[in-house]
mmCIF file of C-alpha atoms in Angstrom:
data_model
loop_
_atom_site.group_PDB
_atom_site.id
_atom_site.type_symbol
_atom_site.label_atom_id
_atom_site.label_comp_id
_atom_site.label_asym_id
_atom_site.label_seq_id
_atom_site.Cartn_x
_atom_site.Cartn_y
_atom_site.Cartn_z
ATOM 1 C CA UNK A 1 194.815 92.643 232.737
ATOM 2 C CA UNK A 2 193.786 88.853 232.104
ATOM 3 C CA UNK A 3 192.644 89.001 227.969
ATOM 4 C CA UNK A 4 189.589 86.120 227.775
ATOM 5 C CA UNK A 5 190.838 83.018 225.512
ATOM 6 C CA UNK A 6 188.740 84.136 222.825
ATOM 7 C CA UNK A 7 190.798 87.017 222.598
ATOM 8 C CA UNK A 8 194.240 85.062 222.234
ATOM 9 C CA UNK A 9 193.001 83.021 219.620
ATOM 10 C CA UNK A 10 192.005 85.797 218.021
ATOM 11 C CA UNK A 11 194.984 87.459 218.493
ATOM 12 C CA UNK A 12 196.915 84.281 217.156
ATOM 13 C CA UNK A 13 194.704 84.046 214.183
ATOM 14 C CA UNK A 14 195.415 87.202 213.101
ATOM 15 C CA UNK A 15 199.633 86.678 213.469
ATOM 16 C CA UNK A 16 199.559 83.312 211.632
ATOM 17 C CA UNK A 17 197.256 84.823 209.371
ATOM 18 C CA UNK A 18 199.842 87.483 208.531
ATOM 19 C CA UNK A 19 202.700 85.474 208.478
ATOM 20 C CA UNK A 20 200.584 82.381 206.082
ATOM 21 C CA UNK A 21 199.512 85.671 203.562
ATOM 22 C CA UNK A 22 202.773 87.512 203.803
ATOM 23 C CA UNK A 23 204.648 83.328 203.091
ATOM 24 C CA UNK A 24 202.011 82.911 200.259
ATOM 25 C CA UNK A 25 199.366 85.133 199.330
ATOM 26 C CA UNK A 26 196.044 85.502 199.893
ATOM 27 C CA UNK A 27 194.675 83.375 196.862
ATOM 28 C CA UNK A 28 197.420 80.053 198.585
ATOM 29 C CA UNK A 29 196.518 79.675 201.883
ATOM 30 C CA UNK A 30 193.639 78.561 203.233
ATOM 31 C CA UNK A 31 191.459 78.030 206.278
ATOM 32 C CA UNK A 32 192.638 74.779 206.919
ATOM 33 C CA UNK A 33 196.528 76.267 206.766
ATOM 34 C CA UNK A 34 195.718 79.170 209.313
ATOM 35 C CA UNK A 35 193.886 76.666 211.742
ATOM 36 C CA UNK A 36 196.535 74.138 211.121
ATOM 37 C CA UNK A 37 199.288 76.379 211.988
ATOM 38 C CA UNK A 38 197.404 78.249 214.395
ATOM 39 C CA UNK A 39 196.891 74.688 216.465
ATOM 40 C CA UNK A 40 193.449 75.591 216.208
ATOM 41 C CA UNK A 41 190.620 73.544 214.785
ATOM 42 C CA UNK A 42 188.994 75.083 211.764
ATOM 43 C CA UNK A 43 185.733 75.971 212.652
ATOM 44 C CA UNK A 44 187.091 77.492 215.800
ATOM 45 C CA UNK A 45 188.031 79.988 212.780
ATOM 46 C CA UNK A 46 184.478 80.447 212.402
ATOM 47 C CA UNK A 47 183.397 82.013 215.047
ATOM 48 C CA UNK A 48 185.067 84.445 214.657
ATOM 49 C CA UNK A 49 185.644 85.156 210.718
ATOM 50 C CA UNK A 50 182.439 84.099 208.101
ATOM 51 C CA UNK A 51 185.269 83.006 205.568
ATOM 52 C CA UNK A 52 189.109 83.843 204.497
ATOM 53 C CA UNK A 53 188.233 86.830 202.863
ATOM 54 C CA UNK A 54 186.730 88.653 205.519
ATOM 55 C CA UNK A 55 190.120 88.067 207.666
ATOM 56 C CA UNK A 56 192.263 89.561 205.086
ATOM 57 C CA UNK A 57 190.010 92.140 204.772
ATOM 58 C CA UNK A 58 189.533 92.983 208.152
ATOM 59 C CA UNK A 59 193.830 92.340 208.763
ATOM 60 C CA UNK A 60 193.976 95.258 206.200
ATOM 61 C CA UNK A 61 191.618 97.648 206.377
ATOM 62 C CA UNK A 62 192.130 98.501 210.511
ATOM 63 C CA UNK A 63 196.303 98.511 209.544
ATOM 64 C CA UNK A 64 195.614 100.544 206.947
ATOM 65 C CA UNK A 65 192.855 102.956 208.118
ATOM 66 C CA UNK A 66 195.711 103.257 211.436
ATOM 67 C CA UNK A 67 198.506 103.806 209.239
ATOM 68 C CA UNK A 68 196.917 106.034 207.178
ATOM 69 C CA UNK A 69 195.826 108.867 210.241
ATOM 70 C CA UNK A 70 199.305 108.398 211.709
ATOM 71 C CA UNK A 71 200.911 109.159 208.235
ATOM 72 C CA UNK A 72 198.347 112.140 207.880
ATOM 73 C CA UNK A 73 198.801 113.763 211.389
ATOM 74 C CA UNK A 74 203.174 113.329 210.671
ATOM 75 C CA UNK A 75 202.609 115.429 207.839
ATOM 76 C CA UNK A 76 200.376 117.923 209.108
ATOM 77 C CA UNK A 77 202.859 118.260 212.090
ATOM 78 C CA UNK A 78 205.989 120.140 209.324
ATOM 79 C CA UNK A 79 205.143 122.960 207.793
ATOM 80 C CA UNK A 80 207.655 121.873 204.728
ATOM 81 C CA UNK A 81 207.675 119.172 202.457
ATOM 82 C CA UNK A 82 210.945 118.017 202.783
ATOM 83 C CA UNK A 83 209.956 116.841 207.236
ATOM 84 C CA UNK A 84 207.091 115.820 205.601
ATOM 85 C CA UNK A 85 208.473 112.741 203.545
ATOM 86 C CA UNK A 86 211.145 112.735 205.938
ATOM 87 C CA UNK A 87 208.970 112.244 209.284
ATOM 88 C CA UNK A 88 206.525 109.672 206.719
ATOM 89 C CA UNK A 89 209.399 107.991 205.714
ATOM 90 C CA UNK A 90 210.596 107.129 209.389
ATOM 91 C CA UNK A 91 207.944 106.763 210.169
ATOM 92 C CA UNK A 92 207.395 103.390 207.808
ATOM 93 C CA UNK A 93 211.085 102.634 209.059
ATOM 94 C CA UNK A 94 209.546 102.081 212.348
ATOM 95 C CA UNK A 95 206.645 99.911 210.951
ATOM 96 C CA UNK A 96 208.788 97.635 209.184
ATOM 97 C CA UNK A 97 211.289 97.712 212.534
ATOM 98 C CA UNK A 98 208.525 96.936 214.499
ATOM 99 C CA UNK A 99 206.808 94.034 212.778
ATOM 100 C CA UNK A 100 208.224 93.677 209.673
ATOM 101 C CA UNK A 101 205.312 90.685 208.872
ATOM 102 C CA UNK A 102 202.580 93.250 208.459
ATOM 103 C CA UNK A 103 205.057 95.823 206.248
ATOM 104 C CA UNK A 104 205.155 93.111 203.696
ATOM 105 C CA UNK A 105 201.118 92.706 203.912
ATOM 106 C CA UNK A 106 200.075 95.979 203.585
ATOM 107 C CA UNK A 107 202.406 96.323 201.469
ATOM 108 C CA UNK A 108 202.109 93.302 198.992
ATOM 109 C CA UNK A 109 197.540 93.291 199.733
ATOM 110 C CA UNK A 110 197.660 97.182 197.674
ATOM 111 C CA UNK A 111 200.068 96.042 195.160
ATOM 112 C CA UNK A 112 197.478 93.594 194.320
ATOM 113 C CA UNK A 113 194.734 95.614 193.906
ATOM 114 C CA UNK A 114 193.178 95.597 197.698
ATOM 115 C CA UNK A 115 192.933 99.325 197.547
ATOM 116 C CA UNK A 116 190.397 99.745 195.182
ATOM 117 C CA UNK A 117 187.619 97.579 198.127
ATOM 118 C CA UNK A 118 188.823 100.831 200.119
ATOM 119 C CA UNK A 119 185.456 102.318 201.720
ATOM 120 C CA UNK A 120 184.522 106.141 201.950
ATOM 121 C CA UNK A 121 185.456 106.114 205.342
ATOM 122 C CA UNK A 122 188.911 104.894 205.462
ATOM 123 C CA UNK A 123 191.363 107.397 205.646
ATOM 124 C CA UNK A 124 193.198 108.181 202.208
#
């Protein structure tokens, strides 16, 4: 499947943002930092996201929702508490092995009060 340039640009923005948000923190990362590191113009950022805050929240909510659904599915498949906990730990370890930057971002974002912004439609 051939991706459109806009899709590649958005993916680059998101990966770059995750890395910078983990390294510097969301508050300390600027749109200019993200654009520069992604190799795009600042204006290009605004074609995809209205603000840095929207970008940060989008990354968190989409990935947190996916992780929550997977954890919910895993714990429902296990009859006993020990197996539930083991499955959940394996899920976290797999995420860390697969994408340590995303894992760190989700943990850091959750620890800094972003879970308070959860919307009713998000799994919890």
